Amino acid sequence: SSRTNSDQWSGRVDHQFGSKNNFYARYSDQSWVTNSFSFPALPNVRSDRNANVVISDTAVFSPTFLITGRFGFSRMNETQVTPPIAGLASSAGTLSAFAAFRGQEVIPPITIPGYPGLSQGISIYGPEFEWNWLGDGQKILGRHSIDFGGGVIRTTFITDNQTGTNVVF
């Protein structure tokens, strides 16, 4: 079984600076926490938090020429924890092969095909940041339309996990 609690909201502002300039900005936020339980697997808690910002401005220079500039920002963060049971890794004998992670004793994932896995660990994905800068324009020349533009995207991602630790029977 599992239980999920979540919240999501957005806010947006639109404004027209005169007859030749349209602007909008939006902020969205989402968070959720899922508690999962299955036997023989240990309880698992996953929490996610995502946010997104968009800003856009369109300037009309003439009836045949306009330019739009946009900026976007996203932040994503995920944490997954199987709360350690004190002494379990010591009594299982896994500490000599798999060191404590983030100061907590954890056992590596143990998988038997056809059954839920057994693991005790911490996974932190993020925060991941993505910045977007985009610009495009349109020029009408007679019966022709010329579209042009470009963009730059920058992404950073931080992760802190137990890596490559797996036991499969």
XYZ file of N, CA and C in Angstrom:
507
model
N 0.849 -1.189 0.000
C 0.000 0.000 0.000
C 0.885 1.240 0.000
N 0.307 2.335 -0.381
C 1.039 3.597 -0.342
C 0.062 4.739 -0.091
N 0.596 5.839 0.443
C -0.212 7.021 0.703
C 0.553 8.227 0.165
N -0.139 9.079 -0.584
C 0.492 10.265 -1.167
C -0.249 11.511 -0.721
N 0.511 12.494 -0.259
C -0.016 13.820 0.051
C 0.650 14.791 -0.906
N -0.146 15.650 -1.557
C 0.459 16.562 -2.526
C -0.234 17.920 -2.516
N 0.523 18.904 -2.947
C 0.015 20.266 -3.117
C 0.517 20.790 -4.450
N -0.305 21.573 -5.125
C 0.088 22.171 -6.404
C -0.626 23.505 -6.541
N 0.104 24.523 -7.012
C -0.518 25.818 -7.234
C 0.262 26.594 -8.287
N -0.408 27.557 -8.885
C 0.200 28.428 -9.900
C -0.368 29.830 -9.745
N 0.434 30.799 -10.146
C -0.019 32.177 -10.206
C 0.488 32.797 -11.499
N -0.304 33.637 -12.112
C 0.087 34.247 -13.387
C -0.344 35.705 -13.407
N 0.524 36.540 -13.996
C 0.244 37.952 -14.168
C 0.410 38.275 -15.642
N -0.586 38.944 -16.217
C -0.504 39.432 -17.593
C -0.591 40.952 -17.551
N 0.189 41.614 -18.405
C 0.125 43.069 -18.461
C 0.438 43.529 -19.884
N -0.263 44.526 -20.305
C -0.017 45.099 -21.630
C 0.534 46.504 -21.433
N 1.798 46.692 -21.826
C 2.450 47.994 -21.753
C 2.152 48.734 -23.054
N 1.089 49.458 -23.120
C 0.683 50.129 -24.351
C 0.106 49.131 -25.330
N -0.092 49.573 -26.550
C -0.709 48.705 -27.552
C 0.309 47.819 -28.263
N 1.597 48.018 -27.986
C 2.618 47.283 -28.733
C 3.525 46.418 -27.871
N 3.135 46.145 -26.617
C 3.998 45.336 -25.767
C 3.154 44.506 -24.809
N 3.272 43.174 -24.932
C 2.537 42.239 -24.087
C 3.515 41.471 -23.203
N 3.209 41.391 -21.908
C 4.083 40.753 -20.936
C 3.279 39.778 -20.088
N 3.904 38.646 -19.726
C 3.293 37.792 -18.709
C 4.386 37.094 -17.922
N 4.032 36.727 -16.691
C 4.921 35.966 -15.813
C 4.065 34.941 -15.077
N 4.631 33.751 -14.889
C 3.912 32.669 -14.195
C 4.859 31.961 -13.245
N 4.341 31.574 -12.078
C 5.085 30.754 -11.127
C 4.220 29.564 -10.762
N 4.793 28.365 -10.832
C 4.086 27.142 -10.457
C 4.925 26.383 -9.449
N 4.258 25.726 -8.519
C 4.953 24.977 -7.479
C 4.189 23.687 -7.219
N 4.925 22.624 -6.978
C 4.302 21.331 -6.726
C 5.159 20.570 -5.734
N 4.520 19.946 -4.760
C 5.245 19.101 -3.820
C 4.377 17.896 -3.479
N 5.027 16.784 -3.216
C 4.291 15.608 -2.775
C 5.213 14.691 -1.995
N 4.580 13.925 -1.100
C 5.279 12.945 -0.281
C 4.507 11.645 -0.400
N 5.218 10.552 -0.714
C 4.610 9.234 -0.826
C 5.245 8.298 0.192
N 4.418 7.658 0.990
C 4.867 6.619 1.922
C 4.406 5.289 1.360
N 5.356 4.370 1.101
C 5.023 3.067 0.513
C 5.396 1.955 1.486
N 4.543 0.927 1.518
C 4.778 -0.226 2.369
C 4.497 -1.486 1.562
N 5.434 -2.432 1.548
C 5.198 -3.741 0.923
C 6.086 -4.756 1.632
N 5.642 -5.992 1.702
C 6.403 -7.028 2.398
C 7.144 -7.879 1.378
N 8.416 -8.203 1.526
C 9.261 -7.991 2.696
C 10.010 -6.655 2.673
N 9.728 -5.799 1.709
C 10.454 -4.538 1.618
C 10.185 -3.670 2.846
N 11.154 -2.842 3.160
C 11.018 -1.909 4.269
C 10.232 -0.688 3.812
N 9.598 0.021 4.736
C 8.855 1.227 4.358
C 9.755 2.220 3.622
N 9.179 2.928 2.657
C 9.926 3.867 1.832
C 9.197 5.205 1.831
N 9.960 6.297 1.942
C 9.378 7.638 1.900
C 10.031 8.391 0.755
N 9.235 8.902 -0.162
C 9.735 9.690 -1.292
C 9.098 11.071 -1.238
N 9.934 12.101 -1.334
C 9.397 13.458 -1.370
C 9.961 14.178 -2.594
N 9.087 14.891 -3.274
C 9.452 15.641 -4.475
C 8.997 17.078 -4.307
N 9.802 17.995 -4.855
C 9.435 19.412 -4.855
C 9.900 19.998 -6.174
N 8.988 20.552 -6.929
C 9.293 21.132 -8.231
C 8.729 22.546 -8.300
N 9.480 23.430 -8.927
C 9.019 24.804 -9.126
C 9.392 25.242 -10.539
N 8.597 26.159 -11.090
C 8.813 26.617 -12.453
C 8.412 28.086 -12.568
N 9.265 28.864 -13.251
C 9.003 30.275 -13.492
C 9.111 30.531 -14.996
N 8.182 31.299 -15.548
C 8.237 31.692 -16.956
C 7.960 33.188 -17.039
N 8.784 33.880 -17.817
C 8.579 35.306 -18.087
C 8.658 35.478 -19.593
N 7.704 36.199 -20.171
C 7.678 36.400 -21.617
C 7.277 37.841 -21.929
N 7.913 38.395 -22.953
C 7.583 39.750 -23.386
C 7.596 39.786 -24.913
N 6.515 40.287 -25.503
C 6.421 40.418 -26.954
C 6.292 41.896 -27.300
N 7.192 42.360 -28.166
C 7.174 43.751 -28.623
C 6.811 43.780 -30.102
N 5.806 44.594 -30.446
C 5.369 44.758 -31.831
C 5.954 46.082 -32.328
N 6.902 45.977 -33.256
C 7.553 47.178 -33.772
C 6.786 47.798 -34.938
N 6.084 46.953 -35.680
C 5.245 47.426 -36.775
C 4.241 46.315 -37.065
N 3.256 46.566 -37.900
C 2.305 45.495 -38.228
C 2.974 44.293 -38.902
N 4.210 44.448 -39.362
C 4.878 43.348 -40.061
C 6.118 42.842 -39.326
N 6.376 43.309 -38.105
C 7.591 42.892 -37.407
C 7.375 42.841 -35.893
N 7.655 41.680 -35.295
C 7.556 41.540 -33.845
C 8.664 40.639 -33.330
N 9.002 40.840 -32.045
C 10.036 40.041 -31.381
C 9.505 39.606 -30.016
N 9.781 38.351 -29.653
C 9.396 37.811 -28.350
C 10.638 37.313 -27.639
N 10.771 37.677 -26.382
C 11.844 37.168 -25.535
C 11.234 36.414 -24.367
N 11.827 35.275 -24.024
C 11.299 34.463 -22.934
C 12.434 34.014 -22.021
N 12.100 33.869 -20.758
C 13.017 33.278 -19.784
C 12.245 32.232 -19.007
N 12.867 31.094 -18.777
C 12.245 30.041 -17.991
C 13.232 29.476 -16.991
N 12.725 29.092 -15.847
C 13.560 28.513 -14.799
C 12.789 27.374 -14.154
N 13.443 26.230 -13.994
C 12.827 25.080 -13.329
C 13.761 24.564 -12.254
N 13.173 24.132 -11.140
C 13.935 23.505 -10.061
C 13.207 22.230 -9.689
N 13.944 21.111 -9.728
C 13.376 19.821 -9.383
C 14.225 19.192 -8.287
N 13.565 18.553 -7.334
C 14.267 17.954 -6.211
C 13.525 16.694 -5.778
N 14.251 15.581 -5.604
C 13.633 14.325 -5.170
C 14.514 13.684 -4.109
N 13.894 13.235 -3.039
C 14.600 12.502 -1.992
C 13.827 11.220 -1.733
N 14.546 10.110 -1.689
C 13.924 8.823 -1.432
C 14.683 8.169 -0.287
N 13.973 7.819 0.778
C 14.613 7.277 1.971
C 13.864 6.031 2.438
N 14.615 4.982 2.691
C 14.091 3.844 3.421
C 14.696 3.990 4.806
N 13.898 4.431 5.780
C 14.474 4.740 7.091
C 15.265 3.555 7.657
N 16.531 3.801 8.008
C 17.360 2.720 8.550
C 16.804 2.189 9.866
N 16.924 0.876 10.042
C 16.568 0.224 11.293
C 17.875 0.024 12.043
N 17.962 0.600 13.214
C 19.212 0.545 13.988
C 19.691 -0.892 14.165
N 20.952 -1.128 13.800
C 21.580 -2.428 13.995
C 21.312 -3.449 12.907
N 20.389 -3.181 11.970
C 20.069 -4.167 10.930
C 21.271 -4.442 10.032
N 21.954 -3.391 9.563
C 23.122 -3.592 8.692
C 24.247 -4.293 9.443
N 24.433 -3.979 10.721
C 25.478 -4.639 11.518
C 25.178 -6.116 11.673
N 23.932 -6.446 12.038
C 23.588 -7.852 12.246
C 23.540 -8.623 10.931
N 23.266 -7.952 9.819
C 23.254 -8.618 8.511
C 24.673 -8.814 7.985
N 25.648 -8.128 8.588
C 27.038 -8.279 8.166
C 27.402 -7.493 6.921
N 26.577 -6.530 6.532
C 26.869 -5.788 5.298
C 27.780 -4.588 5.512
N 27.973 -4.157 6.760
C 28.798 -2.969 7.008
C 30.253 -3.164 6.620
N 30.752 -4.397 6.691
C 32.148 -4.619 6.314
C 32.356 -4.452 4.815
N 31.327 -4.680 4.013
C 31.441 -4.530 2.554
C 30.857 -3.221 2.052
N 29.831 -2.718 2.720
C 29.149 -1.504 2.294
C 29.136 -0.512 3.450
N 29.967 0.506 3.349
C 30.123 1.481 4.425
C 28.842 2.264 4.674
N 28.763 2.856 5.861
C 27.614 3.707 6.204
C 27.518 4.850 5.192
N 26.291 5.244 4.882
C 26.043 6.310 3.908
C 25.386 7.482 4.619
N 25.978 8.660 4.486
C 25.469 9.864 5.143
C 25.319 9.651 6.639
N 26.249 8.890 7.210
C 26.258 8.664 8.646
C 25.238 7.653 9.132
N 24.558 6.958 8.226
C 23.566 5.971 8.638
C 23.923 4.608 8.073
N 23.728 3.592 8.886
C 23.963 2.232 8.433
C 22.832 1.824 7.496
N 23.194 1.367 6.305
C 22.184 0.931 5.347
C 22.633 -0.387 4.736
N 21.667 -1.176 4.297
C 22.010 -2.415 3.606
C 21.794 -2.195 2.115
N 22.586 -2.894 1.270
C 22.426 -2.704 -0.177
C 21.116 -3.326 -0.642
N 20.627 -2.912 -1.824
C 19.411 -3.521 -2.364
C 19.607 -5.014 -2.611
N 18.669 -5.825 -2.156
C 18.687 -7.269 -2.395
C 17.423 -7.586 -3.174
N 17.595 -8.197 -4.343
C 16.462 -8.462 -5.213
C 16.358 -9.946 -5.512
N 15.166 -10.508 -5.318
C 14.860 -11.872 -5.719
C 13.753 -11.740 -6.759
N 14.018 -12.141 -8.022
C 13.022 -11.949 -9.075
C 11.643 -12.479 -8.686
N 10.629 -11.670 -8.956
C 9.256 -12.046 -8.660
C 8.779 -11.602 -7.289
N 9.689 -11.038 -6.461
C 9.326 -10.589 -5.123
C 9.738 -9.131 -4.945
N 9.079 -8.419 -4.056
C 9.524 -7.042 -3.792
C 10.961 -7.039 -3.276
N 11.714 -6.036 -3.651
C 13.099 -5.946 -3.208
C 13.206 -5.573 -1.744
N 14.370 -5.853 -1.182
C 14.666 -5.498 0.196
C 15.875 -4.583 0.171
N 15.704 -3.364 0.625
C 16.827 -2.437 0.664
C 16.592 -1.422 1.761
N 17.663 -0.761 2.091
C 17.605 0.253 3.125
C 18.565 1.332 2.653
N 18.064 2.461 2.236
C 18.983 3.429 1.679
C 18.424 4.829 1.579
N 19.279 5.710 1.062
C 18.956 7.116 0.907
C 19.366 7.521 -0.505
N 18.468 8.139 -1.239
C 18.784 8.649 -2.576
C 18.339 10.092 -2.650
N 19.247 10.961 -3.069
C 18.931 12.376 -3.196
C 19.238 12.786 -4.632
N 18.210 13.140 -5.371
C 18.350 13.588 -6.752
C 18.007 15.067 -6.793
N 19.006 15.872 -6.917
C 18.754 17.293 -7.013
C 19.332 18.034 -5.832
N 19.198 19.290 -5.892
C 18.320 19.956 -6.830
C 18.887 19.987 -8.254
N 17.979 19.919 -9.203
C 18.313 20.078 -10.615
C 17.740 21.422 -11.043
N 18.593 22.234 -11.634
C 18.179 23.555 -12.097
C 18.285 23.613 -13.609
N 17.301 24.237 -14.242
C 17.374 24.457 -15.680
C 16.965 25.895 -15.967
N 17.853 26.614 -16.665
C 17.607 27.989 -17.079
C 17.447 28.009 -18.592
N 16.432 28.692 -19.089
C 16.169 28.808 -20.528
C 16.058 30.274 -20.915
N 16.802 30.660 -21.929
C 16.675 31.991 -22.516
C 16.334 31.785 -23.982
N 15.220 32.338 -24.435
C 14.774 32.146 -25.810
C 14.384 33.493 -26.411
N 14.663 33.640 -27.676
C 14.239 34.826 -28.398
C 13.843 34.447 -29.804
N 12.771 35.027 -30.293
C 12.388 34.771 -31.684
C 11.682 35.993 -32.245
N 11.653 36.052 -33.528
C 11.027 37.181 -34.202
C 10.342 36.736 -35.472
N 9.518 37.622 -35.979
C 8.789 37.365 -37.207
C 8.744 38.650 -38.022
N 9.074 38.512 -39.299
C 9.028 39.644 -40.226
C 8.232 39.209 -41.448
N 7.244 40.002 -41.797
C 6.433 39.711 -42.986
C 6.901 40.626 -44.104
N 7.260 40.017 -45.234
C 7.683 40.747 -46.435
C 6.768 40.331 -47.580
N 5.791 41.142 -47.866
C 4.839 40.800 -48.932
C 4.058 39.559 -48.567
N 4.174 38.526 -49.414
C 3.483 37.265 -49.176
C 4.352 36.282 -48.409
N 5.514 36.695 -47.937
C 6.443 35.817 -47.244
C 6.557 36.190 -45.763
N 6.785 35.171 -44.966
C 7.006 35.378 -43.535
C 8.365 34.789 -43.186
N 9.218 35.572 -42.549
C 10.540 35.117 -42.132
C 10.530 35.000 -40.613
N 10.775 33.787 -40.143
C 10.845 33.533 -38.704
C 12.299 33.272 -38.336
N 12.736 33.820 -37.220
C 14.113 33.621 -36.777
C 14.123 33.600 -35.256
N 15.175 33.002 -34.703
C 15.266 32.949 -33.247
C 16.338 31.998 -32.789
N 16.441 31.879 -31.504
C 17.419 30.987 -30.913
C 17.217 30.897 -29.415
N 17.991 30.029 -28.821
C 17.849 29.846 -27.381
C 19.096 29.260 -26.761
N 19.192 29.437 -25.461
C 20.278 28.875 -24.670
C 19.638 28.187 -23.470
N 20.093 26.969 -23.192
C 19.601 26.214 -22.045
C 20.804 25.806 -21.204
N 20.722 26.049 -19.907
C 21.785 25.642 -18.985
C 21.156 24.777 -17.905
N 21.732 23.584 -17.683
C 21.213 22.642 -16.702
C 22.318 22.258 -15.728
N 21.987 22.226 -14.442
C 22.895 21.689 -13.426
C 22.126 20.655 -12.623
N 22.825 19.610 -12.201
C 22.175 18.508 -11.502
C 23.115 17.994 -10.427
N 22.612 17.916 -9.203
C 23.383 17.395 -8.082
C 22.716 16.103 -7.629
N 23.517 15.072 -7.405
C 22.966 13.817 -6.922
C 23.853 13.285 -5.806
N 23.240 12.637 -4.837
C 23.971 12.093 -3.693
C 23.307 10.765 -3.351
N 23.889 9.681 -3.838
C 23.269 8.366 -3.694
C 24.303 7.306 -3.342
N 23.778 6.162 -2.935
C 24.627 4.987 -2.868
C 24.758 4.523 -4.309
N 25.966 4.384 -4.799
C 26.131 4.096 -6.226
C 26.610 2.679 -6.461
N 26.038 2.050 -7.456
C 26.484 0.741 -7.918
C 26.429 -0.353 -6.885
N 25.586 -0.231 -5.898
C 25.501 -1.238 -4.838
C 24.273 -2.088 -5.081
N 24.462 -3.337 -5.459
C 23.352 -4.197 -5.800
C 23.715 -5.652 -5.532
N 22.789 -6.433 -5.010
C 22.977 -7.857 -4.824
C 21.753 -8.525 -5.450
N 21.968 -9.418 -6.429
C 20.855 -10.076 -7.127
C 21.033 -11.571 -7.021
N 19.974 -12.311 -6.609
C 19.998 -13.764 -6.562
C 19.060 -14.310 -7.615
